[in-house]
GROMACS .gro file of C-alpha atoms in nm:
model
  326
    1UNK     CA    1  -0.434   0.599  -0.741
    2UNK     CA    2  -0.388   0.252  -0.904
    3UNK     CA    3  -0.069   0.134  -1.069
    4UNK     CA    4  -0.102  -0.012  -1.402
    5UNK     CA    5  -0.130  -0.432  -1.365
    6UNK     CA    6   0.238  -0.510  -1.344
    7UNK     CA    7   0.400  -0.204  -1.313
    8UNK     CA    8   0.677  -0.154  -1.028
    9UNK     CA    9   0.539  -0.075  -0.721
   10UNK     CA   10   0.833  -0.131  -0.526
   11UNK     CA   11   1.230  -0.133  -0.609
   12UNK     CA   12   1.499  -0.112  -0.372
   13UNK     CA   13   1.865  -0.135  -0.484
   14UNK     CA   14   2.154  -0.187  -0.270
   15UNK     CA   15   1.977  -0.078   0.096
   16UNK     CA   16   2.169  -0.064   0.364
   17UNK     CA   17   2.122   0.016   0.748
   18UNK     CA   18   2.370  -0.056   1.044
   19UNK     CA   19   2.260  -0.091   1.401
   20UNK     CA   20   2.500  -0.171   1.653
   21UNK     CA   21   2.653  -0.504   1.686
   22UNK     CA   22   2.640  -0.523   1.303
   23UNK     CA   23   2.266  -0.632   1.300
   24UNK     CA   24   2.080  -0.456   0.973
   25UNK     CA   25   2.033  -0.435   0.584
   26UNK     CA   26   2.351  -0.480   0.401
   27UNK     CA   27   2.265  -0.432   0.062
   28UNK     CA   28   1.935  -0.519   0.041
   29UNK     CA   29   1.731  -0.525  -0.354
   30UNK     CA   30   1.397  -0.566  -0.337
   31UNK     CA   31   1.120  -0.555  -0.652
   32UNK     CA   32   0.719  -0.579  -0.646
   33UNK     CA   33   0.496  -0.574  -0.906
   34UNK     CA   34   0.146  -0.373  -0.873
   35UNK     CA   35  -0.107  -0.567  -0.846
   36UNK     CA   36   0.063  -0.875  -0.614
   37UNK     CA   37   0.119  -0.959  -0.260
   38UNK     CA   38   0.479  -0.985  -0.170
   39UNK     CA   39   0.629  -1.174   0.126
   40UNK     CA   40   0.899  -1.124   0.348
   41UNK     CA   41   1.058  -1.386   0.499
   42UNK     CA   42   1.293  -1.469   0.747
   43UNK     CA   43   1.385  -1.556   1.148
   44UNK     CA   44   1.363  -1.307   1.444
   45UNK     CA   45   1.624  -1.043   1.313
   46UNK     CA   46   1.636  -1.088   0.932
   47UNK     CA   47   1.584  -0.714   0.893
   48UNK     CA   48   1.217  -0.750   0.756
   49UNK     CA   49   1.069  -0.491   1.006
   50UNK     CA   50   1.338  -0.247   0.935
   51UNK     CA   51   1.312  -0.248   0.549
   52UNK     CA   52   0.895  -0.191   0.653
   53UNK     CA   53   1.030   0.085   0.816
   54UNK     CA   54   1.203   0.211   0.492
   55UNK     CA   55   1.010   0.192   0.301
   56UNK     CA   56   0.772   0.369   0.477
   57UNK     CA   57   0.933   0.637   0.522
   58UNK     CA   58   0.998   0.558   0.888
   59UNK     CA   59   1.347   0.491   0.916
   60UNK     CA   60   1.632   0.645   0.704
   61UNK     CA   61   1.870   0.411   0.526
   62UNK     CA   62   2.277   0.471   0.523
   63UNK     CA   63   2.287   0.397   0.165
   64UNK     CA   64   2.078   0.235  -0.126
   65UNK     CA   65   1.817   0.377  -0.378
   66UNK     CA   66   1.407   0.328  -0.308
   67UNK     CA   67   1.100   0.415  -0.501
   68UNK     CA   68   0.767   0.348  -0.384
   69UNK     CA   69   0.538   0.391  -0.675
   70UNK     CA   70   0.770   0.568  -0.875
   71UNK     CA   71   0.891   0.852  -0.634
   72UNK     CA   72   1.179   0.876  -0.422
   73UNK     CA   73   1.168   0.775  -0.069
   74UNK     CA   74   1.423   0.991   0.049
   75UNK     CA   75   1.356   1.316  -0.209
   76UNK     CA   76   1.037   1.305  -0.197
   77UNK     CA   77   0.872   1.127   0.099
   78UNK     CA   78   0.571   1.310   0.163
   79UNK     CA   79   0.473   1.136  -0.145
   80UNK     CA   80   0.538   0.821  -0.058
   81UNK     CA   81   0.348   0.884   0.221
   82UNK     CA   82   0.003   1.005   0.075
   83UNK     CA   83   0.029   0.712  -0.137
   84UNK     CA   84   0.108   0.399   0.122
   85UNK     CA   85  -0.092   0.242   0.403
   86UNK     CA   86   0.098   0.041   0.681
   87UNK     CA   87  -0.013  -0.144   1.011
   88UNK     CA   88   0.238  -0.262   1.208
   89UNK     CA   89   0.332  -0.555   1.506
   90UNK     CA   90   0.141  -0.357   1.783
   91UNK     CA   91  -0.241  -0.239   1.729
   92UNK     CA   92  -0.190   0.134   1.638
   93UNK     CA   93  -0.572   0.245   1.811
   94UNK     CA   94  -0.710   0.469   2.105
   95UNK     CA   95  -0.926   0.210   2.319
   96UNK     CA   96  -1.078   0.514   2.448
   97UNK     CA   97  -1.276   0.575   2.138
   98UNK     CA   98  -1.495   0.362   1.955
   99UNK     CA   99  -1.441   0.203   1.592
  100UNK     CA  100  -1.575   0.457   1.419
  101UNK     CA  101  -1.420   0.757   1.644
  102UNK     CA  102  -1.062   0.560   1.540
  103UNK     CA  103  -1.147   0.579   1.193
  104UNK     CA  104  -1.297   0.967   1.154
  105UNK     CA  105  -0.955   1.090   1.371
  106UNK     CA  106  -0.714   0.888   1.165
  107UNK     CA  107  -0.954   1.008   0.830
  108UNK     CA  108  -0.904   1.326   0.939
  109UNK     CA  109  -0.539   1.326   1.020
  110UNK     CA  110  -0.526   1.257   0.608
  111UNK     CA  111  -0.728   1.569   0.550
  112UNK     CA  112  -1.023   1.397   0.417
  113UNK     CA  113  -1.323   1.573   0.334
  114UNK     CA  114  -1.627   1.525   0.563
  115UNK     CA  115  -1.828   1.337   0.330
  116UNK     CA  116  -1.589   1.120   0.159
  117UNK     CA  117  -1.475   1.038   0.566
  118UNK     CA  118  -1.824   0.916   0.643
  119UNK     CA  119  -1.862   0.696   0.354
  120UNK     CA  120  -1.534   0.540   0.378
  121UNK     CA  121  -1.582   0.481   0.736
  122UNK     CA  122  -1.941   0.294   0.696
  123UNK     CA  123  -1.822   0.048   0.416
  124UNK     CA  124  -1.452   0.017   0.568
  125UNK     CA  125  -1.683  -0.129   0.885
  126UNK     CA  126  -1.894  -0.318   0.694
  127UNK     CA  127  -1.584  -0.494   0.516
  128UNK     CA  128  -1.439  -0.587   0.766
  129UNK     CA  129  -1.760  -0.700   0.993
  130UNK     CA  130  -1.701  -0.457   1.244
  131UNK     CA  131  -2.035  -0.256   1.117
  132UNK     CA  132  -2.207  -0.416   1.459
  133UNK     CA  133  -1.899  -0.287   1.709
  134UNK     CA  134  -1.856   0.059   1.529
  135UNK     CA  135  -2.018   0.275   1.842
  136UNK     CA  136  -1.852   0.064   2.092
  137UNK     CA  137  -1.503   0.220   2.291
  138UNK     CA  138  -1.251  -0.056   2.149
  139UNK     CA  139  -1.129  -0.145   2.460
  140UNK     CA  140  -1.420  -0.405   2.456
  141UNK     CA  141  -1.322  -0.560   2.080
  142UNK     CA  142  -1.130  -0.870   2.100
  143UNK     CA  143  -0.798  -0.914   1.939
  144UNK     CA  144  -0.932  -1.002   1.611
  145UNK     CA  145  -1.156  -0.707   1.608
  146UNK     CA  146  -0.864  -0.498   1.679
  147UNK     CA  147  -0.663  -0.635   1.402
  148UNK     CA  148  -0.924  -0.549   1.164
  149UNK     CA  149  -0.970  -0.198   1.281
  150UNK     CA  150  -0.600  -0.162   1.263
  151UNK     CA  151  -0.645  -0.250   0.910
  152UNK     CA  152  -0.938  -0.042   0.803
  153UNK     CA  153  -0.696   0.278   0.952
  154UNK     CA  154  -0.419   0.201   0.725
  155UNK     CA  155  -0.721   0.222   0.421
  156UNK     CA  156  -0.876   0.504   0.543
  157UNK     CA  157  -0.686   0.709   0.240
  158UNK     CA  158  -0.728   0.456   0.009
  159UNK     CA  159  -0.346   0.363  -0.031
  160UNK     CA  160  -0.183   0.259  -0.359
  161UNK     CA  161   0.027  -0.002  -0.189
  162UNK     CA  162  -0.031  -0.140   0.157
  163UNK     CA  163   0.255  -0.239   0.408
  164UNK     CA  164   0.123  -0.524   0.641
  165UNK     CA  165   0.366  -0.621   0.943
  166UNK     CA  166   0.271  -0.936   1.076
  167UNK     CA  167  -0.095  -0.829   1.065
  168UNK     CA  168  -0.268  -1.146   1.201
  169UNK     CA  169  -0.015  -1.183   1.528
  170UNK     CA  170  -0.254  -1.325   1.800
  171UNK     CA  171  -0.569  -1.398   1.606
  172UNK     CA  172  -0.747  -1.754   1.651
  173UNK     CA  173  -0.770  -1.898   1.297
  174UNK     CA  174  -1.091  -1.761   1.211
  175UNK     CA  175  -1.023  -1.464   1.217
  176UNK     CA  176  -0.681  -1.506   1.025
  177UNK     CA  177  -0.843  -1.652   0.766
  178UNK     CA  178  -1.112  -1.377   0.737
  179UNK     CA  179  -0.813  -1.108   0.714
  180UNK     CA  180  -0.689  -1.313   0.447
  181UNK     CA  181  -1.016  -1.301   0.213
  182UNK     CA  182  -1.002  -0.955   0.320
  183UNK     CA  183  -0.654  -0.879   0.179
  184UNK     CA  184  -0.736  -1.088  -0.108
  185UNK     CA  185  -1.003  -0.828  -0.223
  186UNK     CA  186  -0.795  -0.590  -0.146
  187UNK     CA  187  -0.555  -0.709  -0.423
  188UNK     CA  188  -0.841  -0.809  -0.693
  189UNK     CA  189  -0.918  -0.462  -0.638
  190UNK     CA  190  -0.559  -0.319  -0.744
  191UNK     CA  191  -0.385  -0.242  -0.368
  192UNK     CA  192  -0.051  -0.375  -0.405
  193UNK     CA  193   0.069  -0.510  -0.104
  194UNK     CA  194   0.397  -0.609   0.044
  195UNK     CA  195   0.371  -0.858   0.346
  196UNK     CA  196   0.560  -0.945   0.673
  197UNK     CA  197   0.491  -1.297   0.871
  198UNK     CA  198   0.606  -1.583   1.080
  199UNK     CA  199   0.331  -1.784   0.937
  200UNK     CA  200   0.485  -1.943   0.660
  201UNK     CA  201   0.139  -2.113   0.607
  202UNK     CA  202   0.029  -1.759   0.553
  203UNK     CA  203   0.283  -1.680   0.283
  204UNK     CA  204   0.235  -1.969   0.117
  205UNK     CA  205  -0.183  -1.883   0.098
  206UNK     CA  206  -0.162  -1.514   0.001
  207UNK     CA  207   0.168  -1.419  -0.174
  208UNK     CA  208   0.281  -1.425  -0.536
  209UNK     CA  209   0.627  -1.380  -0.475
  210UNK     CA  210   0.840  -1.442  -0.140
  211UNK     CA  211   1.147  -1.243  -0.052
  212UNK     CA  212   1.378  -1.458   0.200
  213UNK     CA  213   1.571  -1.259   0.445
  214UNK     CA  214   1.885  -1.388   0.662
  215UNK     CA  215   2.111  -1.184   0.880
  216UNK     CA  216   2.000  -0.841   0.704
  217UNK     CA  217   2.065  -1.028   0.334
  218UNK     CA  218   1.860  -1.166   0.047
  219UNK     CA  219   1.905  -1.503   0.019
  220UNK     CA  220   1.643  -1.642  -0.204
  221UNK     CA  221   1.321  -1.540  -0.400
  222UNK     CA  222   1.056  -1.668  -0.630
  223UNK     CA  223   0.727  -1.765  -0.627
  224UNK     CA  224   0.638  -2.031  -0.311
  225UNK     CA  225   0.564  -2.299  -0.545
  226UNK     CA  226   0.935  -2.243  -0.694
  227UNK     CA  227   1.078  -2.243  -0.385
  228UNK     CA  228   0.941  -2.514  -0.261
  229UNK     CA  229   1.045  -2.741  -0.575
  230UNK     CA  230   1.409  -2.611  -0.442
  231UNK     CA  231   1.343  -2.751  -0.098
  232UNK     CA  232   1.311  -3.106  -0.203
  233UNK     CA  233   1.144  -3.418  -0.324
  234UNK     CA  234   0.793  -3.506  -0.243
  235UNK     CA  235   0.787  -3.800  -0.003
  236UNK     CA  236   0.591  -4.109   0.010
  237UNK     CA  237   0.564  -4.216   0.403
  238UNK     CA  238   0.463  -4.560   0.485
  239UNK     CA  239   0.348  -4.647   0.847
  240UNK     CA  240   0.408  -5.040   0.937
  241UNK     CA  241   0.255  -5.230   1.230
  242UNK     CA  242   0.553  -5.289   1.397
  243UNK     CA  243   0.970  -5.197   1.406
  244UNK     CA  244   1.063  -5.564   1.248
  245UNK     CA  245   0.833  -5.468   0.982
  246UNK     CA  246   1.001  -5.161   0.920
  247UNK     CA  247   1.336  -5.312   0.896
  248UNK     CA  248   1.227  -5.624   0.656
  249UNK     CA  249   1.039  -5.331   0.471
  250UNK     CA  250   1.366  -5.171   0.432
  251UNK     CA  251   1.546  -5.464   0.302
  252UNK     CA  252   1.316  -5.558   0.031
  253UNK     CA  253   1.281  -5.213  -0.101
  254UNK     CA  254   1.696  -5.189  -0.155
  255UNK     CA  255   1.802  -5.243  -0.488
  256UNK     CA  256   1.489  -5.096  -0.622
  257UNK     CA  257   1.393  -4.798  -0.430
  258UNK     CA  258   1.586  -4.504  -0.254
  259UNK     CA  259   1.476  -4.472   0.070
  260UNK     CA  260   1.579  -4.150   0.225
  261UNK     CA  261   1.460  -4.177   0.614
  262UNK     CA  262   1.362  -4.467   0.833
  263UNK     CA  263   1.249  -4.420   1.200
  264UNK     CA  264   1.216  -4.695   1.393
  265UNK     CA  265   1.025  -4.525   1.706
  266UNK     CA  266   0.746  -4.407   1.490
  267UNK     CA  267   0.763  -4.744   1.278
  268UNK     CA  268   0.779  -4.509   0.974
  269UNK     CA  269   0.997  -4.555   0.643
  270UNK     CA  270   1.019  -4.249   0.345
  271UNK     CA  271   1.131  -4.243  -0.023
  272UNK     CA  272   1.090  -3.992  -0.283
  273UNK     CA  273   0.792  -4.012  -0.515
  274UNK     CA  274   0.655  -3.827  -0.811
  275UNK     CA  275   0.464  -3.532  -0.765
  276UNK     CA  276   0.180  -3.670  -0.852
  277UNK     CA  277   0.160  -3.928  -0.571
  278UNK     CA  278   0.329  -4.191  -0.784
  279UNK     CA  279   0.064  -4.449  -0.789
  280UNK     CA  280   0.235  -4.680  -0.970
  281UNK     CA  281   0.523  -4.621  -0.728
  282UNK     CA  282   0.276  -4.726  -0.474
  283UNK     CA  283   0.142  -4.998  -0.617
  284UNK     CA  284   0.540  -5.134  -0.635
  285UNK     CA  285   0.580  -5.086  -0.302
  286UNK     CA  286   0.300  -5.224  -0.150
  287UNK     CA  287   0.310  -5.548  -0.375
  288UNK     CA  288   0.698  -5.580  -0.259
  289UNK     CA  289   0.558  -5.526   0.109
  290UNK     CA  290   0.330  -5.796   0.019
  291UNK     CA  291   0.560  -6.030  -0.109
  292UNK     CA  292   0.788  -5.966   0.246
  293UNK     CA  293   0.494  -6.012   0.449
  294UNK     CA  294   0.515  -5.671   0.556
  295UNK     CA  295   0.193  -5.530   0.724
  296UNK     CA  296   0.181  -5.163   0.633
  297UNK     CA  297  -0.101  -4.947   0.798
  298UNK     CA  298  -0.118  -4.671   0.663
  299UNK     CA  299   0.070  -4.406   0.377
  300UNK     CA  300   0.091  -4.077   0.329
  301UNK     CA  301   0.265  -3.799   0.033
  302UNK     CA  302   0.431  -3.537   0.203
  303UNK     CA  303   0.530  -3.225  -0.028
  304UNK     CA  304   0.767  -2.933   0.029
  305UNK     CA  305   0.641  -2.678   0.212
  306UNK     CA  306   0.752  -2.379   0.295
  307UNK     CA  307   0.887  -2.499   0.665
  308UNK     CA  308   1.163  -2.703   0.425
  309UNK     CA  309   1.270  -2.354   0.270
  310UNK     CA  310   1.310  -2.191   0.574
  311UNK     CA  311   1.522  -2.514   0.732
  312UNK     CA  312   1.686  -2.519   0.396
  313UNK     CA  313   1.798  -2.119   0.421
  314UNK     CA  314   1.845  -2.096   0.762
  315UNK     CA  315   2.102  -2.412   0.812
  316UNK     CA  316   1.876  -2.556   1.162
  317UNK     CA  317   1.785  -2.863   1.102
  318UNK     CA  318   1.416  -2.948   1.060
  319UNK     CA  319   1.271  -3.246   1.340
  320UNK     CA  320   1.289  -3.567   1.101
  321UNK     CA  321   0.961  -3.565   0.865
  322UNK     CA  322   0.884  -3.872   0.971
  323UNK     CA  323   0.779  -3.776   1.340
  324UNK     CA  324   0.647  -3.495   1.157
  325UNK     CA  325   0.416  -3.692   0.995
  326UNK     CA  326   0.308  -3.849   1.332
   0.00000   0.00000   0.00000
């Protein structure tokens, strides 16, 4: 089953789930469209596992209303079920038996028929260039390898909408970024899919829209380009040769330039630019370094990223982008 192209795949209203201490979901809205990959965001403890586990059918909430693809998750979750893949934090897989024993039990366990299993199986392998390793026992696949198999078991049935839980946890970046085209085709194909990760790089790569978690709340969405315009101003970072020159550059630029962050250990100075790298900001600059004598080395733009939301949400303070920029 595919969803119509921007349909609601996913809607949440009001969730809530308390754990002791007062850790979990209070009141919780969450919407997907069909069609998209959806992120969810937040520190160790946000609650992003445990609305997973929601939605899933996995955990029950105290309160709240959820459809998954237009049925109930608490009336009717058997439904849900036949119509959702997940993988979670932990590689769900017997080492004992090989890729392709993994994939027949778990094809089986879904009541597939016989022939639809086999063919399934075969091209899920080939996908996911495991084809090679299919009649080996896992517990000689690498971690990558693993994660991939893990994968190909949660698409055994062909799911509408695909739960991923920090699916690329331990892989070396090849790999991560061959799960990624992977989930990408996934998508162009019509799987719907609603994402969990750390890797705010990864986010920012794969997701149309990004959910924020804090302390079991909502606290921001939109797409990661319109939440990193919130974040901030694009920088312009100049590197001089020395700390004098950083100070005299800092004189001459007052009066005509904001400058938001100096740093006289790295020998680095920042203002805000234009998105567009600002070259006739530049060219200001540097003449007015010129004119100082100012010797500057080296310059970089620096735009919002999704590290600045995070910072932004969270209340830590971010390491100065200027030693970031080191």
């Amino acid at each position: 089953m595919v969803l119509e192209a921007g349909s609601a795949a996913v809607t949440a209203i009001g969730v809530t789930k308390q754990f002791p201490g007062g850790a979990g979901l209070h009141g919780v809205d969450i919407h997907t469209s069909a069609g998209t990959v959806t992120a969810l965001l937040g520190p160790n403890g946000a609650g992003k596992t445990t609305i997973v586990r929601i939605l899933s059918t996995l955990l029950r909430p105290d309160s709240g209303t959820i459809r998954v693809a237009g049925h109930d998750v608490l009336r009717t979750p058997e439904r849900v079920r036949s119509l959702i893949g997940a993988t979670g934090q932990s590689v769900a897989i017997d080492a004992r038996l090989t890729g392709l024993e993994n994939l027949q039990m778990f094809g089986r366990l879904q009541r597939l028929p016989w022939p639809v299993l086999r063919e399934r199986s075969t091209r899920l392998l080939e996908t996911l260039d495991l084809a090679d390793a299919g009649g080996r026992a896992v517990k000689t696949y690498s971690g990558g390898m693993r994660r991939k198999l893990d994968l190909a078991l949660s698409l055994i049935a062909e799911p509408t909408i695909l739960f991923l839980d920090e699916p690329t946890t331990g892989l070396d970046p090849a790999s991560r970024h061959a799960l990624w085209e992977v989930i990408r085709t996934l998508v162009r194909q019509g799987t719907t899919v609603l994402l969990t990760t750390q890797q705010l790089d990864e986010a920012d790569a794969l997701a149309d829209s990004i959910i924020f978690l804090d302390t079991g709340r909502v606290v921001a969405t939109g797409t990661p380009a319109e939440l990193k315009a919130r974040a901030g101003s694009t920088q312009l970072i100049l590197t001089t040769a020395a700390g004098d020159d950083t100070t005299r550059l800092a004189t001459c630029l007052a009066g005509h330039h904001t400058v938001t962050d100096i740093d006289h250990q790295t020998v680095r100075i920042a203002l805000p630019t234009t998105g567009n790298a600002g070259l006739h900001e530049l060219r200001a600059v540097l003449d007015a370094a010129l004119s100082a004598g100012v010797d500057i080395v080296s310059h970089t733009v620096r735009e919002p990223d999704l590290d600045d939301v995070y910072f932004q949400l969270t209340g830590h303070a971010r390491p100065t982008d200027l030693k970031d920029a080191a």
